[in-house]
Short mmCIF file of C-alpha atoms and ligand atoms in Angstrom, two decimals:
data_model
loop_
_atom_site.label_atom_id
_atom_site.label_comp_id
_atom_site.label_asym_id
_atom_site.label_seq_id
_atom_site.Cartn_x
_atom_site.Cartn_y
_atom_site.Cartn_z
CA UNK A 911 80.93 -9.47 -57.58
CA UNK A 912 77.62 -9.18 -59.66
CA UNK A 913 76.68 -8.42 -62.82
CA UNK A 914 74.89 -4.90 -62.19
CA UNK A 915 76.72 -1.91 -61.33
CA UNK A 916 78.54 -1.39 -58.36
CA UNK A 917 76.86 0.14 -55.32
CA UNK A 918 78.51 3.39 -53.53
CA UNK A 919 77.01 3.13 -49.73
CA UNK A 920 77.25 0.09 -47.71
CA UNK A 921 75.09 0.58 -44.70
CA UNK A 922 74.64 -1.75 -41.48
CA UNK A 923 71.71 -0.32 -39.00
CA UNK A 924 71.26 -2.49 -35.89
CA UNK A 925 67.64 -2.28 -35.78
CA UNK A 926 65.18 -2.90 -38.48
CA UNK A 927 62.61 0.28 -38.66
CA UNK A 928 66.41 2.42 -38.08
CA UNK A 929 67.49 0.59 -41.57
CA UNK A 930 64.19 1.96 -42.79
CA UNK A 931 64.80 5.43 -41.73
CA UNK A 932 68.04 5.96 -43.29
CA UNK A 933 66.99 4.03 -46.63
CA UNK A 934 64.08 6.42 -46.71
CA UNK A 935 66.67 9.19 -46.23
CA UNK A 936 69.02 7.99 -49.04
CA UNK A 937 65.98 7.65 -51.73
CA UNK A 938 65.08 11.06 -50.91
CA UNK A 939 68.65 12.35 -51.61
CA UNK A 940 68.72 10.26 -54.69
CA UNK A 941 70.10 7.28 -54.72
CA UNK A 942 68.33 3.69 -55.35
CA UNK A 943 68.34 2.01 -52.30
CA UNK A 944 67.55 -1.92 -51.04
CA UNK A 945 67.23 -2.78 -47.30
CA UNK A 946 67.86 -6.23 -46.66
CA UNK A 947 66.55 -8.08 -43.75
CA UNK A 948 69.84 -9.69 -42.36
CA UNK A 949 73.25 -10.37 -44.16
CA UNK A 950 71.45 -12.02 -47.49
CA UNK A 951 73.07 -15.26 -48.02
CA UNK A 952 73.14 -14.97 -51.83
CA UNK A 953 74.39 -11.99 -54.18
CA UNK A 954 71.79 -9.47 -55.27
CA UNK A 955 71.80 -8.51 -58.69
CA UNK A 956 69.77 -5.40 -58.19
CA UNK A 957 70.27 -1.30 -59.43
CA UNK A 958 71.31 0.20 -56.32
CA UNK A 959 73.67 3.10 -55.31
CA UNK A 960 73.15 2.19 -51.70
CA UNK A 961 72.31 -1.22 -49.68
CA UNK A 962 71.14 -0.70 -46.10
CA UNK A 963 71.78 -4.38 -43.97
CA UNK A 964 69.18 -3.96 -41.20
CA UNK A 965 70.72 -6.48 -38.32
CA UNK A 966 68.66 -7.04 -34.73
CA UNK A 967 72.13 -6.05 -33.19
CA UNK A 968 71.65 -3.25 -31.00
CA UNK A 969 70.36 -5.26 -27.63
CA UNK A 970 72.20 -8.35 -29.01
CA UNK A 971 75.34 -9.86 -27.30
CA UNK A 972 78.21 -7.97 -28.12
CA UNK A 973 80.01 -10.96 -29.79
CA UNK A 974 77.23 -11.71 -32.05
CA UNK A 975 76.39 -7.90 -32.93
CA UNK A 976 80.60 -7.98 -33.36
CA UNK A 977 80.26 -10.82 -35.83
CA UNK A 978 76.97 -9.97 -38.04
CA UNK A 979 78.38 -6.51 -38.20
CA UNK A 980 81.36 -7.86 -39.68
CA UNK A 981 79.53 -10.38 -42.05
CA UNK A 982 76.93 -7.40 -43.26
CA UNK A 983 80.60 -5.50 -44.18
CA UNK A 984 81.87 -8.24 -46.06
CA UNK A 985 79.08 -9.15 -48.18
CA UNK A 986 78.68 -5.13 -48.70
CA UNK A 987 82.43 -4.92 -49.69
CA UNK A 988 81.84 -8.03 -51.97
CA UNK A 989 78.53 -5.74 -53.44
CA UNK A 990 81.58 -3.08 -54.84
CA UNK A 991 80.49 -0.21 -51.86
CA UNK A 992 82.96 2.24 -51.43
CA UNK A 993 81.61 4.13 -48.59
CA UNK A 994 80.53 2.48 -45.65
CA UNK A 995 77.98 3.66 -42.86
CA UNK A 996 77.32 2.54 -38.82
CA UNK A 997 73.63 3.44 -38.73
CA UNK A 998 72.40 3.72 -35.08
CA UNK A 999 69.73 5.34 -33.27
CA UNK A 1000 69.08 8.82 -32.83
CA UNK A 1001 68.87 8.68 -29.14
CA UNK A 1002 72.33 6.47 -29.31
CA UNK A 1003 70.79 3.84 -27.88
CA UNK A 1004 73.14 1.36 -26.37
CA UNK A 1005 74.22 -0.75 -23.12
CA UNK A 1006 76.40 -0.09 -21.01
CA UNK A 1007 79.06 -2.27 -22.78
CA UNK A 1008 77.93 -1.44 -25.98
CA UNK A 1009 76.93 -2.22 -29.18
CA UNK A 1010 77.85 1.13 -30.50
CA UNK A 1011 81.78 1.08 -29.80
CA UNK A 1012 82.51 -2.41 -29.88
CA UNK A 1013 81.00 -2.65 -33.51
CA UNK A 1014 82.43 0.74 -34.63
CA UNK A 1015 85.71 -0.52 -33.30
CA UNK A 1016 85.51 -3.99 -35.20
CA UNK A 1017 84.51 -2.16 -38.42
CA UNK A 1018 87.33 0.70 -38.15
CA UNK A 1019 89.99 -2.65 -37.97
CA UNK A 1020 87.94 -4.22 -40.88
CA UNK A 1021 88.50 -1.43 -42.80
CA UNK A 1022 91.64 -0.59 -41.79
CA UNK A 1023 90.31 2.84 -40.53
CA UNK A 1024 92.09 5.17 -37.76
CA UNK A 1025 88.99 7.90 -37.80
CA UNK A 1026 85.60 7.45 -37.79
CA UNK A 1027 83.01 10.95 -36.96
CA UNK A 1028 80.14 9.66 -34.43
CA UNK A 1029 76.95 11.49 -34.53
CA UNK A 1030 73.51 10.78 -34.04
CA UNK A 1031 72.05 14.70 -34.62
CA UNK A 1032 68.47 14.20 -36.42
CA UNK A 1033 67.14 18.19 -36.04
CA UNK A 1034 64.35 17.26 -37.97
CA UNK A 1035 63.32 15.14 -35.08
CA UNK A 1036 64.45 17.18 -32.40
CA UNK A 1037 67.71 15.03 -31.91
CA UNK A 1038 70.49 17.85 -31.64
CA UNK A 1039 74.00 17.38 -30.41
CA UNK A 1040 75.66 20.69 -28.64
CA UNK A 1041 79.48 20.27 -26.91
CA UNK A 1042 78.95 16.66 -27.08
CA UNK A 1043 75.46 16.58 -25.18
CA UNK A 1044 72.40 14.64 -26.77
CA UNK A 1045 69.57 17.22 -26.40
CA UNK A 1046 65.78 15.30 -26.85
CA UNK A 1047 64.07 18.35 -27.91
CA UNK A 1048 64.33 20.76 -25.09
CA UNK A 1049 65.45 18.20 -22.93
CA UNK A 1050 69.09 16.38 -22.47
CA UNK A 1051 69.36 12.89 -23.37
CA UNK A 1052 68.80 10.88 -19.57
CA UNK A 1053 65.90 13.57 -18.64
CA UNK A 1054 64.12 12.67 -21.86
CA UNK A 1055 62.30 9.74 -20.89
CA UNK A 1056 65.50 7.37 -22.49
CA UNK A 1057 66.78 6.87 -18.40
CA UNK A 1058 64.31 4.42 -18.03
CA UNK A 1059 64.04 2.10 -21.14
CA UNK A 1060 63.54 -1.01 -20.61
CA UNK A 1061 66.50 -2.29 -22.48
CA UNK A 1062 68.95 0.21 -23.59
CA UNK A 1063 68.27 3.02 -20.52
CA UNK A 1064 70.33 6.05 -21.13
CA UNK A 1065 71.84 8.19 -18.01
CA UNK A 1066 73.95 10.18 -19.31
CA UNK A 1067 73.94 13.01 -22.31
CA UNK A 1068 77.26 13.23 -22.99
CA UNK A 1069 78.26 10.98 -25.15
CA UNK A 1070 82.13 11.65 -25.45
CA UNK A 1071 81.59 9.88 -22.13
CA UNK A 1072 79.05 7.28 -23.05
CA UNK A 1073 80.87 6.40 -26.11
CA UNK A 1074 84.44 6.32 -24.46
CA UNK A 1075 83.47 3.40 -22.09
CA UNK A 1076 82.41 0.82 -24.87
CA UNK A 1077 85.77 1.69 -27.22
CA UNK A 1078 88.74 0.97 -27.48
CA UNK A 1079 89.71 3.99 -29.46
CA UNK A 1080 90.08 7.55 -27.49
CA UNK A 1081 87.39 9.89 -28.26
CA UNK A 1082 87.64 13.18 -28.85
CA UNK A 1083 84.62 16.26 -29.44
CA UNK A 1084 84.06 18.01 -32.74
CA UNK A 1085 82.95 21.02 -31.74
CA UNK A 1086 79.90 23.28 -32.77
CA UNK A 1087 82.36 26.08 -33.44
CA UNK A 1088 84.08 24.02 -36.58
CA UNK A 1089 80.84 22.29 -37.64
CA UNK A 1090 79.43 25.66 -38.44
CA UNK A 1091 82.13 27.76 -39.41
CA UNK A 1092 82.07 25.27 -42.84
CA UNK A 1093 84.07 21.81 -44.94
CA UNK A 1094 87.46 23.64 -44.20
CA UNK A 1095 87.02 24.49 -40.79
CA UNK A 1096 85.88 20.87 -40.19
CA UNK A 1097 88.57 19.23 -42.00
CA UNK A 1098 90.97 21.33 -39.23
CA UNK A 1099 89.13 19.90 -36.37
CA UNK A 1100 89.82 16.72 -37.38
CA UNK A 1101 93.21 16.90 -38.42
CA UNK A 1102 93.36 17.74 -34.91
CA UNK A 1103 91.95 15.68 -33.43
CA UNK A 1104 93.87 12.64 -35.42
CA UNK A 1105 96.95 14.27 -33.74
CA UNK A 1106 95.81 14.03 -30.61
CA UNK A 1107 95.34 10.27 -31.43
CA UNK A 1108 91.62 10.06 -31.36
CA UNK A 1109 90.00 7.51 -33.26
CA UNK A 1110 86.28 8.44 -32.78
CA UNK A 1111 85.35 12.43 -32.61
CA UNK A 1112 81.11 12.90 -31.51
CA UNK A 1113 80.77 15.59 -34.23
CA UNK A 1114 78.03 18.20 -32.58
CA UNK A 1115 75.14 19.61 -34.80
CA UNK A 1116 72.26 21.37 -34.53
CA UNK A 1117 70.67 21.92 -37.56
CA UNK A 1118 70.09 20.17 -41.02
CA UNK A 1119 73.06 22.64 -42.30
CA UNK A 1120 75.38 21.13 -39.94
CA UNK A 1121 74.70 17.70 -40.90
CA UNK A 1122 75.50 18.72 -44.90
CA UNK A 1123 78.44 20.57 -43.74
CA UNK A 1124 79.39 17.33 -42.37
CA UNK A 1125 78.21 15.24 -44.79
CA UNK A 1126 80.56 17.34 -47.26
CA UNK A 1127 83.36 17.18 -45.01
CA UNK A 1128 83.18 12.95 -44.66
CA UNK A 1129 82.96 13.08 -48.75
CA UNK A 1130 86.19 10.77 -48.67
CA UNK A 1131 86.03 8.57 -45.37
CA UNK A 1132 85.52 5.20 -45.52
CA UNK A 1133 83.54 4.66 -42.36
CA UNK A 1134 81.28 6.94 -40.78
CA UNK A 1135 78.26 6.41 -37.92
CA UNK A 1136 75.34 8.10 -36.91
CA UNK A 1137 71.64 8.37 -36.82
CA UNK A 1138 69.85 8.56 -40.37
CA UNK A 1139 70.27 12.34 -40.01
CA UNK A 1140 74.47 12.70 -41.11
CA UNK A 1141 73.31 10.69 -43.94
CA UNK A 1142 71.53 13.70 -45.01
CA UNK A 1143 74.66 15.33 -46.82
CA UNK A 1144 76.57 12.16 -48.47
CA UNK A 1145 73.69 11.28 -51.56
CA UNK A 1146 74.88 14.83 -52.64
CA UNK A 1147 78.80 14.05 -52.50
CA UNK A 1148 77.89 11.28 -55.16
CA UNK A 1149 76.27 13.57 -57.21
CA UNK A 1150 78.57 16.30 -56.93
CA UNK A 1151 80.93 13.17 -58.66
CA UNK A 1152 78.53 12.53 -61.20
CA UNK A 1153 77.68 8.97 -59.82
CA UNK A 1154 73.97 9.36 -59.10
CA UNK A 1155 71.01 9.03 -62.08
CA UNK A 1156 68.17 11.10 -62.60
CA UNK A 1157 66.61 12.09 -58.46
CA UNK A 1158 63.13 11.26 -59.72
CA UNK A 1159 64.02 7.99 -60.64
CA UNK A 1160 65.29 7.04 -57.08
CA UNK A 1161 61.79 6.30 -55.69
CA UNK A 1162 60.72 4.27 -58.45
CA UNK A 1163 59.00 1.12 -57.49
CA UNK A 1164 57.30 -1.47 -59.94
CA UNK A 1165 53.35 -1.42 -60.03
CA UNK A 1166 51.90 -4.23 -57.47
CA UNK A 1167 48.68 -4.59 -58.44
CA UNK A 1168 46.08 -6.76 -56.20
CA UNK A 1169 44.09 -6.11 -53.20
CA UNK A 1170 45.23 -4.39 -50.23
CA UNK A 1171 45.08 -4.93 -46.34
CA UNK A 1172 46.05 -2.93 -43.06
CA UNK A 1173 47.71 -5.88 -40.07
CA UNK A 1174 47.83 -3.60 -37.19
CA UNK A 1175 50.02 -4.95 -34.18
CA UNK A 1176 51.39 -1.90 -32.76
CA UNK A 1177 49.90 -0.23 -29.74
CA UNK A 1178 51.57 2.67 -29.56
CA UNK A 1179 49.34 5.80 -29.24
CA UNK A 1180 50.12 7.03 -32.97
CA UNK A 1181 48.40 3.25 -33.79
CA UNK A 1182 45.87 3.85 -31.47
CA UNK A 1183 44.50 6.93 -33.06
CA UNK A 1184 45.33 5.72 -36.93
CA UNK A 1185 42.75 2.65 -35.97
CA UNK A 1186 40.37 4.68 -34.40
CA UNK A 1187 40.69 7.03 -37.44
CA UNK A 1188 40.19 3.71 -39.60
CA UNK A 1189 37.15 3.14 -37.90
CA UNK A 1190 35.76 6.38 -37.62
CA UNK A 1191 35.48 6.27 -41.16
CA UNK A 1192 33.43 3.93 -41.40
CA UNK A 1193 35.92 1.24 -43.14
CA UNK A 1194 36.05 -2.55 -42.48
CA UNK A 1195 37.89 -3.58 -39.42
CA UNK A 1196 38.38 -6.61 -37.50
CA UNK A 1197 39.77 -6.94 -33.94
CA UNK A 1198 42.15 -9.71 -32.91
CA UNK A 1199 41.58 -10.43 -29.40
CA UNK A 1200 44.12 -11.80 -27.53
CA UNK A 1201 42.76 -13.48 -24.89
CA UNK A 1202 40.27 -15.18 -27.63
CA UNK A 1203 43.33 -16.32 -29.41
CA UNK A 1204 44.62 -17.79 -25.98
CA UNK A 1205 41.44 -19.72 -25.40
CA UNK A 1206 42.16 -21.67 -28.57
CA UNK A 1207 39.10 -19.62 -30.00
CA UNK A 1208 39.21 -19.54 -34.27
CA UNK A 1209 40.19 -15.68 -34.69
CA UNK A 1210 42.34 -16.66 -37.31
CA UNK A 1211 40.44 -18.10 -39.46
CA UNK A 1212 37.42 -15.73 -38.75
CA UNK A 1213 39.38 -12.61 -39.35
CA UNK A 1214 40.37 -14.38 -42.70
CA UNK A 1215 36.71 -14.99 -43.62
CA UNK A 1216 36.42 -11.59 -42.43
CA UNK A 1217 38.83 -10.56 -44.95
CA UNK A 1218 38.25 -12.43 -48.09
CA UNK A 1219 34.25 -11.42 -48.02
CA UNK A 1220 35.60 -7.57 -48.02
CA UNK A 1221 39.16 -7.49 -50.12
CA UNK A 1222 38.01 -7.75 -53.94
CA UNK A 1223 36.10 -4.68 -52.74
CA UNK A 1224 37.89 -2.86 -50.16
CA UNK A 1225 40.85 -2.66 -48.25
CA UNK A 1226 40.30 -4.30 -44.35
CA UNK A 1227 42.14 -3.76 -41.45
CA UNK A 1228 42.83 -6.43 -39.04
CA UNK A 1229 44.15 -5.27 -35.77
CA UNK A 1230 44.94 -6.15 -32.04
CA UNK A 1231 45.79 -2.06 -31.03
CA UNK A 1232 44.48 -1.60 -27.79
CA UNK A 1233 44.71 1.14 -25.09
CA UNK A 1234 47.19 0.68 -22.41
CA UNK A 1235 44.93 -0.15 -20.11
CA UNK A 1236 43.88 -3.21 -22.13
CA UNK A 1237 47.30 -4.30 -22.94
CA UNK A 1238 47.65 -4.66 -19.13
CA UNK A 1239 44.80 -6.59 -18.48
CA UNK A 1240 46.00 -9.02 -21.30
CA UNK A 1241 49.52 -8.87 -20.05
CA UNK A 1242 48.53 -9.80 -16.37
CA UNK A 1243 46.66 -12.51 -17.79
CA UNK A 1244 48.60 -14.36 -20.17
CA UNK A 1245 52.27 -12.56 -19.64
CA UNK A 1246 53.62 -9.54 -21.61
CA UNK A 1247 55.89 -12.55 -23.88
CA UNK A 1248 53.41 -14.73 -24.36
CA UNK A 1249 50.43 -11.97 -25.53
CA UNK A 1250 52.68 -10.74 -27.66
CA UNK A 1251 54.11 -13.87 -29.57
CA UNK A 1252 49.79 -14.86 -29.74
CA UNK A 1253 49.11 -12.12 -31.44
CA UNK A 1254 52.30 -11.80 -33.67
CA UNK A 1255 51.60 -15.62 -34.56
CA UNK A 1256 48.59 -14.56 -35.50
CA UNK A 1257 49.57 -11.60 -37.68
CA UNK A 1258 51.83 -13.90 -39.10
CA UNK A 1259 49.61 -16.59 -40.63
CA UNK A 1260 46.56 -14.24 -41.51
CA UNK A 1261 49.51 -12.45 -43.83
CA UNK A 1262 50.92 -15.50 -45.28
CA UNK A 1263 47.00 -17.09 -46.14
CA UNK A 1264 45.95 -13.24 -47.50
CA UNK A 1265 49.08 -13.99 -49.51
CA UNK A 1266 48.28 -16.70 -50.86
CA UNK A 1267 44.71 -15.89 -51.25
CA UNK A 1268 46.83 -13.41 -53.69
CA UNK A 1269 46.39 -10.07 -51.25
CA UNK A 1270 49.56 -8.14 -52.64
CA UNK A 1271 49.65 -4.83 -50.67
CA UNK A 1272 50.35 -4.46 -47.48
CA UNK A 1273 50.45 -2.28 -44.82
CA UNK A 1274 51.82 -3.18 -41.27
CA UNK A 1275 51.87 -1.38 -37.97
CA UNK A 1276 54.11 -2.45 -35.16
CA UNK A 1277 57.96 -3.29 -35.36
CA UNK A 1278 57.77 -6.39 -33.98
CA UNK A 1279 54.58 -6.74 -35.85
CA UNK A 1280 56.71 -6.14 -39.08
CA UNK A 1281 59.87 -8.26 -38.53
CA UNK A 1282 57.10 -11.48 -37.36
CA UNK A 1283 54.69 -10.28 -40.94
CA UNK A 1284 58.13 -10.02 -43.08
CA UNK A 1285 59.59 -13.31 -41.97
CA UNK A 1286 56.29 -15.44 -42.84
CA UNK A 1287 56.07 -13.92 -46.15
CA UNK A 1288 59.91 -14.70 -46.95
CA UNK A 1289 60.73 -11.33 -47.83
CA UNK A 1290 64.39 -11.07 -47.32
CA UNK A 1291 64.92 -7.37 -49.31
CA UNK A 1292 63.20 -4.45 -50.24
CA UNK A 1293 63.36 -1.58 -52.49
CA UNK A 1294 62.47 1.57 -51.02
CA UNK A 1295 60.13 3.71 -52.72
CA UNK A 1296 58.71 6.84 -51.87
CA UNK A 1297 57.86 8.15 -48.08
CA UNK A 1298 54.49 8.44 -47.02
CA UNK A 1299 55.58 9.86 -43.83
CA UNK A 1300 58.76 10.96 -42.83
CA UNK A 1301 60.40 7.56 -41.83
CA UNK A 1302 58.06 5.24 -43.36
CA UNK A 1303 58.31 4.77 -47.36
CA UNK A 1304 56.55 2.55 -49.54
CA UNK A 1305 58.80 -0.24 -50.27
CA UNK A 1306 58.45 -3.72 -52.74
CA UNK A 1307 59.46 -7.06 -51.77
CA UNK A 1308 62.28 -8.32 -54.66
CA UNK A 1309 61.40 -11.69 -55.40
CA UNK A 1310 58.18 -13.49 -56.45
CA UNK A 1311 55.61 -12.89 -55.93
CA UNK A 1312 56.27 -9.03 -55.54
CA UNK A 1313 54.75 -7.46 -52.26
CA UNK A 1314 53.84 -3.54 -51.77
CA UNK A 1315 54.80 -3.07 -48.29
CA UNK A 1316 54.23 -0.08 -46.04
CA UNK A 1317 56.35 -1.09 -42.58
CA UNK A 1318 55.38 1.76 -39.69
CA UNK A 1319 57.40 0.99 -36.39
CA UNK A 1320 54.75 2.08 -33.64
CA UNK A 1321 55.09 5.88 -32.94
CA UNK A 1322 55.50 6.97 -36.48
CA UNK A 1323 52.74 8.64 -39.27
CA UNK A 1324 49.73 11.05 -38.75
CA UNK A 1325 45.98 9.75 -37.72
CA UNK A 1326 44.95 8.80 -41.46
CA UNK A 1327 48.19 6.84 -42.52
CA UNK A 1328 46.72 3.82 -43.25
CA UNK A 1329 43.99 5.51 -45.92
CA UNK A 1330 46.79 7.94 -47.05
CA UNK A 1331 49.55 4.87 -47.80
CA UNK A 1332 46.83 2.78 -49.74
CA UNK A 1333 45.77 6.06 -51.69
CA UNK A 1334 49.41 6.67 -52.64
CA UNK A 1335 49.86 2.62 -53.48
CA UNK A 1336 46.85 2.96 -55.72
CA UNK A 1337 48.43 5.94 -57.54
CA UNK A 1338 51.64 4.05 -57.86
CA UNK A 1339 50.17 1.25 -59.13
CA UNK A 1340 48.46 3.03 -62.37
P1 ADP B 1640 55.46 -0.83 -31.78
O1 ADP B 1640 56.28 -0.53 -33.00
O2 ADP B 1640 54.31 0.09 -31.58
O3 ADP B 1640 56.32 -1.01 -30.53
P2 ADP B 1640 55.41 -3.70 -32.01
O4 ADP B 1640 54.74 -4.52 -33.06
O5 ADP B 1640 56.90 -3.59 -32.06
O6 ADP B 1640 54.75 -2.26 -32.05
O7 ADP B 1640 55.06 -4.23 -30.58
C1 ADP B 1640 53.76 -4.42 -30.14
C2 ADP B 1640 53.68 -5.74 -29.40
O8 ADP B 1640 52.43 -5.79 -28.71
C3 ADP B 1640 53.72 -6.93 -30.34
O9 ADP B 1640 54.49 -7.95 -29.74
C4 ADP B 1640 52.26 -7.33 -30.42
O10 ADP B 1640 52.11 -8.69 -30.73
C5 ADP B 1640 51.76 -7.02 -29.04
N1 ADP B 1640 50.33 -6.77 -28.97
C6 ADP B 1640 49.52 -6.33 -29.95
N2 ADP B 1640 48.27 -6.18 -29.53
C7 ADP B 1640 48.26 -6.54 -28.24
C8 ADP B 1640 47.25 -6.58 -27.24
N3 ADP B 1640 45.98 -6.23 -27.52
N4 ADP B 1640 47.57 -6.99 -26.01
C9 ADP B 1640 48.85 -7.31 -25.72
N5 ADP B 1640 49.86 -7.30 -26.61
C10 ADP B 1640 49.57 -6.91 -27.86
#
């Protein structure tokens, strides 16, 4: 155990931009949260009323997802959480054999838990549950797009079904009809369903209202899973006990002052248009070409020099977003793998020389792009701070030297993001 208080909410997300998501969510109920980049191998003796493990275990083997799932609970139980959370995607992303079930089963015996409520509702993204069927906005689940990922493909929309064949526990529907009728008529349900011996019950919902209904209902269970959405309700079941500070103070960050920079990796169409905003404005930018970078050519260094004529001045960006149609040709010419690990590389070193050059702000677009930028600056946990977009909040690195850093996953923020997260850095830093 450490010296600082106690945290209340363990959380382990199995993907990195989902741990975001539902740390931003937390901080905007009210509690201090830190996201940690894989189960940390030392204690942290941070403020915190919740700790969000962000593991790479949703396409992972099941055995390994099984075991870091296991390892983020245990070092979270060692932190003093009480409460414990499964975060997963809102589209409930998952193989055939899993990860969801065979980690939520593994947890459940951890814990020593016979009931666990599974939902992955997120209205305010258009992910709503109805008698057990994952709508996509107007659409259900496997029409939405989700049938033909390239990893995790999704053919099926009811996920009483999905979820039965990767768990060992029965599972069981909460329906609509107790979610809204209120706490009591929930509690019911699930009474219930206990009886009828089910272990996991897909709660539906359909609206933020549901999710606090639920959220107020789960006050006392030990395990729960579900997109970032059913975490909407439970920052308010520590308050209602008292157990929260001051709201305002939840988003608090320390000033990180220094110059600022934009590494742009994503090209996702939200990307696209942020850059071309960039640009449009008239603000330094430097492309990253791939196929320059495979022909040994020095973009590295010349999108450093680049940088470090501009950055005592002006933020720069320094991006490789290009239009589909480009990211073909590059694929067809050097592999989809191998373009992407060039330019990643790339990202990677430009950040850890900007670094060093003392660049302490920065903001990153791409998921990939983010884990690669992360890793070569040794940041291993963040505080979250406040959200610049819905999903993507300002966060600092703990540790020395302490990094602002903005973290987009591709499809995420409005056209100016990039000038409207540096604009909000600045004001935090004053
Ligand atoms: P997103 O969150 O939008 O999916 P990611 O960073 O996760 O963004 O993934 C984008 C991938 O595309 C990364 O591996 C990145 O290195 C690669 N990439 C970036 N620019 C190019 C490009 N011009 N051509 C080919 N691949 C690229």
């Amino acid at each position: 155990m450490t010296t600082s208080s106690p945290a209340l909410l363990g959380c382990i997300a199995d993907d990195f931009t989902g741990a975001t998501d539902l740390a931003n969510m937390l901080v905007r109920g009210g509690m201090r949260t830190i996201q940690t980049i894989g189960v940390p191998n030392a204690p942290l003796d941070e403020p915190a009323e919740a700790i969000v493990v962000a593991l790479k275990s949703r396409t992972a083997p099941r055995e390994d997802a099984i075991s870091e799932s296991l390892a983020a609970l245990a070092w979270l139980r060692e932190r003093g959480c009480r409460q414990f959370y499964l975060k997963y995607c809102s589209t409930f992303d998952s193989t055939a054999k899993g990860n969801i079930g065979p980690v939520a089963d593994a947890l459940m015996e951890a814990l020593d838990v016979s009931f666990a409520i599974a939902c992955p509702a997120f209205p305010e993204a258009g992910r709503t549950v109805y008698r057990g069927h994952l709508f996509v906005g107007d659409v259900l689940l496997n029409e939405s797009g989700m049938q033909n990922h390239p990893l995790t493909p999704m053919t099926d929309a009811n996920l009483v079904r999905v979820l039965q064949q990767q768990t060992r526990q029965r599972v069981g529907l909460l329906r609509y009809d107790s979610v809204q009728r209120g706490v009591e008529a929930i509690h019911e349900a699930r009474f219930a369903l206990a009886a009828q011996d089910i272990g996991l019950a897909i709660a539906d919902a359909i609206s933020d209202d549901d999710l606090y209904r639920l959220g107020a209902a789960c006050a006392n269970d030990v395990l729960l899973t579900g997109g970032s959405g059913l975490a909407l309700g439970l920052p308010r079941n520590f308050a209602n006990a008292g157990l929260l500070p001051e709201a305002a103070s939840a988003a608090q960050l320390p000033a990180i002052e220094g110059p600022a920079a934009v590494l742009s990796g994503s090209c996702s169409r939200a990307t696209n248009g942020q850059v071309a905003h960039w640009r449009e404005q008239g603000r330094p930018a430097f492309r990253i070409d791939p196929l320059a970078l495979a022909a040994n050519r020095p973009v590295v260094a010349e999108a450093l020099e680049f940088a470090r004529a501009r950055i005592e001045h002006e933020p720069v960006l320094l991006y490789a977003t290009s239009e589909p149609d480009d990211v073909a040709a590059v694929q067809q010419a050097l592999g989809a793998a191998q373009s992407g690990a060039l330019v990643e590389n790339a990202m990677a070193t430009i950040a850890r020389q900007l670094r060093d050059d003392g660049m302490r702000r920065f903001v990153v677009a791409g998921g990939e792009t983010s884990g690669a930028v992360v890793k070569a600056l040794g940041v291993t946990s963040l505080r979250i701070g406040p959200q610049i977009d819905p999903g993507v909040p300002w966060t600092a690195s703990l540790g020395t030297p302490a990094l602002a850093l903005a973290l987009k996953s591709g499809n995420f923020g409005t056209p100016d993001f990039f000038s409207k997260a540096l604009t909000q850095c600045e004001a935090v830093a004053r």
